[in-house]
Amino acid sequence: MGSPADPGRTGPTRREFLTAQAQGIIAADFPHLDTVLGRRLYALVFLEHGTRRLHVTGVTSHPTREWTTQQAGNLATDLGTRTEPPRFLLRDRDGKYGEAFDTVFQADDLRIIKSAPQAPRMNAHCERATGTIRREALDHILITGESHARHVLNTYEDHYNRHRPHQARDQLPPEAQRHPTAAHDPDTHRPHRTRILGGLVNEYRHAA
């Protein structure tokens, strides 16, 4: 494929395509984490490019294709209720996905886009989100098992989607449509702090 200045190029580069179609892309990633006893667990994570909404669909020590397909089905059901569901699924070529995983999304008219081999930057948004989960949560908590990992990730997912500001969205959380009204009277609108994950993460709201 030619460079942007190449007059012989017949279409956009993959990077240009992903940028132009960002609002319609949901990306998948399979990060791993280790328990305090050294047991390796895997989490299936999805990120919507347009809104930056995060989905942690499950945690397991045995990520079979059947398990992965089941998680895909659960997510596809949720996405199907949207007025504007995603149009593309971006994933790498990990063997844990499989043909049945793709079929779940293709049944809802999503086109599957596979990143090039050994090219993690092609899935940079989702990779960045999983890195954020590690830095802000997992690196500071001793995970004891699957149920504990599930609790930590689901709690952080809720924080990420409902409270954590995102630069790409003008500092709005993924599920927020507008910034809260500024409080002009500090005596009647005092900030209220909620500690998440034992105080590892703090959320602030104005409380009358």
PDB file of N, CA and C in Angstrom, residues 151-188:
ATOM      1  N   HIS A 151     -14.370  -9.300  40.826  1.00  0.00           N
ATOM      2  CA  HIS A 151     -14.881  -8.178  41.625  1.00  0.00           C
ATOM      3  C   HIS A 151     -14.062  -6.914  41.381  1.00  0.00           C
ATOM      4  N   VAL A 152     -12.744  -7.049  41.398  1.00  0.00           N
ATOM      5  CA  VAL A 152     -11.875  -5.886  41.197  1.00  0.00           C
ATOM      6  C   VAL A 152     -12.097  -5.283  39.813  1.00  0.00           C
ATOM      7  N   LEU A 153     -12.123  -6.113  38.787  1.00  0.00           N
ATOM      8  CA  LEU A 153     -12.263  -5.613  37.428  1.00  0.00           C
ATOM      9  C   LEU A 153     -13.645  -5.017  37.177  1.00  0.00           C
ATOM     10  N   ASN A 154     -14.688  -5.640  37.708  1.00  0.00           N
ATOM     11  CA  ASN A 154     -16.029  -5.086  37.522  1.00  0.00           C
ATOM     12  C   ASN A 154     -16.202  -3.763  38.257  1.00  0.00           C
ATOM     13  N   THR A 155     -15.604  -3.662  39.440  1.00  0.00           N
ATOM     14  CA  THR A 155     -15.663  -2.406  40.190  1.00  0.00           C
ATOM     15  C   THR A 155     -14.913  -1.311  39.448  1.00  0.00           C
ATOM     16  N   TYR A 156     -13.740  -1.655  38.921  1.00  0.00           N
ATOM     17  CA  TYR A 156     -12.966  -0.653  38.181  1.00  0.00           C
ATOM     18  C   TYR A 156     -13.669  -0.294  36.873  1.00  0.00           C
ATOM     19  N   GLU A 157     -14.295  -1.259  36.217  1.00  0.00           N
ATOM     20  CA  GLU A 157     -15.041  -0.973  34.990  1.00  0.00           C
ATOM     21  C   GLU A 157     -16.116   0.085  35.247  1.00  0.00           C
ATOM     22  N   ASP A 158     -16.854  -0.061  36.346  1.00  0.00           N
ATOM     23  CA  ASP A 158     -17.893   0.908  36.683  1.00  0.00           C
ATOM     24  C   ASP A 158     -17.288   2.292  36.912  1.00  0.00           C
ATOM     25  N   HIS A 159     -16.165   2.338  37.622  1.00  0.00           N
ATOM     26  CA  HIS A 159     -15.485   3.618  37.848  1.00  0.00           C
ATOM     27  C   HIS A 159     -15.012   4.215  36.530  1.00  0.00           C
ATOM     28  N   TYR A 160     -14.417   3.399  35.691  1.00  0.00           N
ATOM     29  CA  TYR A 160     -13.862   3.852  34.411  1.00  0.00           C
ATOM     30  C   TYR A 160     -14.949   4.451  33.528  1.00  0.00           C
ATOM     31  N   ASN A 161     -16.103   3.794  33.482  1.00  0.00           N
ATOM     32  CA  ASN A 161     -17.172   4.227  32.587  1.00  0.00           C
ATOM     33  C   ASN A 161     -17.985   5.398  33.123  1.00  0.00           C
ATOM     34  N   ARG A 162     -18.153   5.480  34.429  1.00  0.00           N
ATOM     35  CA  ARG A 162     -19.072   6.463  34.994  1.00  0.00           C
ATOM     36  C   ARG A 162     -18.404   7.669  35.637  1.00  0.00           C
ATOM     37  N   HIS A 163     -17.107   7.546  35.978  1.00  0.00           N
ATOM     38  CA  HIS A 163     -16.483   8.625  36.737  1.00  0.00           C
ATOM     39  C   HIS A 163     -15.117   9.081  36.219  1.00  0.00           C
ATOM     40  N   ARG A 164     -14.357   8.188  35.584  1.00  0.00           N
ATOM     41  CA  ARG A 164     -12.995   8.554  35.204  1.00  0.00           C
ATOM     42  C   ARG A 164     -13.012   9.460  33.972  1.00  0.00           C
ATOM     43  N   PRO A 165     -12.415  10.658  34.057  1.00  0.00           N
ATOM     44  CA  PRO A 165     -12.381  11.549  32.892  1.00  0.00           C
ATOM     45  C   PRO A 165     -11.442  11.024  31.813  1.00  0.00           C
ATOM     46  N   HIS A 166     -11.758  11.354  30.547  1.00  0.00           N
ATOM     47  CA  HIS A 166     -10.952  10.903  29.420  1.00  0.00           C
ATOM     48  C   HIS A 166     -10.621  12.096  28.531  1.00  0.00           C
ATOM     49  N   GLN A 167      -9.348  12.255  28.264  1.00  0.00           N
ATOM     50  CA  GLN A 167      -8.891  13.393  27.468  1.00  0.00           C
ATOM     51  C   GLN A 167      -9.540  13.413  26.092  1.00  0.00           C
ATOM     52  N   ALA A 168      -9.733  12.230  25.497  1.00  0.00           N
ATOM     53  CA  ALA A 168     -10.311  12.168  24.159  1.00  0.00           C
ATOM     54  C   ALA A 168     -11.771  12.603  24.144  1.00  0.00           C
ATOM     55  N   ARG A 169     -12.394  12.680  25.315  1.00  0.00           N
ATOM     56  CA  ARG A 169     -13.802  13.093  25.404  1.00  0.00           C
ATOM     57  C   ARG A 169     -13.941  14.411  26.169  1.00  0.00           C
ATOM     58  N   ASP A 170     -12.949  15.264  26.064  1.00  0.00           N
ATOM     59  CA  ASP A 170     -12.990  16.556  26.748  1.00  0.00           C
ATOM     60  C   ASP A 170     -13.189  16.369  28.243  1.00  0.00           C
ATOM     61  N   GLN A 171     -12.478  15.381  28.815  1.00  0.00           N
ATOM     62  CA  GLN A 171     -12.485  15.066  30.245  1.00  0.00           C
ATOM     63  C   GLN A 171     -13.816  14.515  30.742  1.00  0.00           C
ATOM     64  N   LEU A 172     -14.672  14.049  29.852  1.00  0.00           N
ATOM     65  CA  LEU A 172     -15.922  13.408  30.245  1.00  0.00           C
ATOM     66  C   LEU A 172     -15.714  11.902  30.415  1.00  0.00           C
ATOM     67  N   PRO A 173     -16.353  11.277  31.402  1.00  0.00           N
ATOM     68  CA  PRO A 173     -16.361   9.814  31.468  1.00  0.00           C
ATOM     69  C   PRO A 173     -17.136   9.240  30.284  1.00  0.00           C
ATOM     70  N   PRO A 174     -16.914   7.991  29.921  1.00  0.00           N
ATOM     71  CA  PRO A 174     -17.581   7.408  28.759  1.00  0.00           C
ATOM     72  C   PRO A 174     -19.106   7.484  28.797  1.00  0.00           C
ATOM     73  N   GLU A 175     -19.712   7.336  29.966  1.00  0.00           N
ATOM     74  CA  GLU A 175     -21.166   7.312  30.036  1.00  0.00           C
ATOM     75  C   GLU A 175     -21.778   8.672  30.360  1.00  0.00           C
ATOM     76  N   ALA A 176     -20.973   9.718  30.406  1.00  0.00           N
ATOM     77  CA  ALA A 176     -21.484  11.066  30.673  1.00  0.00           C
ATOM     78  C   ALA A 176     -21.713  11.795  29.360  1.00  0.00           C
ATOM     79  N   GLN A 177     -22.778  12.564  29.288  1.00  0.00           N
ATOM     80  CA  GLN A 177     -23.097  13.331  28.088  1.00  0.00           C
ATOM     81  C   GLN A 177     -22.675  14.793  28.207  1.00  0.00           C
ATOM     82  N   ARG A 178     -22.524  15.274  29.429  1.00  0.00           N
ATOM     83  CA  ARG A 178     -22.119  16.676  29.626  1.00  0.00           C
ATOM     84  C   ARG A 178     -21.461  16.813  30.974  1.00  0.00           C
ATOM     85  N   HIS A 179     -20.723  17.897  31.140  1.00  0.00           N
ATOM     86  CA  HIS A 179     -20.067  18.166  32.409  1.00  0.00           C
ATOM     87  C   HIS A 179     -21.101  18.606  33.443  1.00  0.00           C
ATOM     88  N   PRO A 180     -20.894  18.265  34.727  1.00  0.00           N
ATOM     89  CA  PRO A 180     -21.829  18.709  35.756  1.00  0.00           C
ATOM     90  C   PRO A 180     -21.797  20.222  35.897  1.00  0.00           C
ATOM     91  N   THR A 181     -22.904  20.775  36.326  1.00  0.00           N
ATOM     92  CA  THR A 181     -22.998  22.215  36.532  1.00  0.00           C
ATOM     93  C   THR A 181     -22.017  22.650  37.615  1.00  0.00           C
ATOM     94  N   ALA A 182     -21.292  23.711  37.346  1.00  0.00           N
ATOM     95  CA  ALA A 182     -20.298  24.195  38.306  1.00  0.00           C
ATOM     96  C   ALA A 182     -20.991  24.645  39.590  1.00  0.00           C
ATOM     97  N   ALA A 183     -20.369  24.332  40.710  1.00  0.00           N
ATOM     98  CA  ALA A 183     -20.902  24.743  42.016  1.00  0.00           C
ATOM     99  C   ALA A 183     -20.335  26.108  42.379  1.00  0.00           C
ATOM    100  N   HIS A 184     -21.207  27.104  42.529  1.00  0.00           N
ATOM    101  CA  HIS A 184     -20.755  28.459  42.838  1.00  0.00           C
ATOM    102  C   HIS A 184     -20.761  28.753  44.332  1.00  0.00           C
ATOM    103  N   ASP A 185     -21.440  27.920  45.105  1.00  0.00           N
ATOM    104  CA  ASP A 185     -21.508  28.152  46.546  1.00  0.00           C
ATOM    105  C   ASP A 185     -20.892  26.959  47.273  1.00  0.00           C
ATOM    106  N   PRO A 186     -19.634  27.075  47.698  1.00  0.00           N
ATOM    107  CA  PRO A 186     -18.958  25.938  48.333  1.00  0.00           C
ATOM    108  C   PRO A 186     -19.590  25.534  49.651  1.00  0.00           C
ATOM    109  N   ASP A 187     -20.383  26.418  50.264  1.00  0.00           N
ATOM    110  CA  ASP A 187     -21.007  26.068  51.538  1.00  0.00           C
ATOM    111  C   ASP A 187     -22.190  25.124  51.353  1.00  0.00           C
ATOM    112  N   THR A 188     -22.837  25.187  50.200  1.00  0.00           N
ATOM    113  CA  THR A 188     -24.000  24.327  49.959  1.00  0.00           C
ATOM    114  C   THR A 188     -23.696  23.181  48.994  1.00  0.00           C
TER     115      THR A 188
END
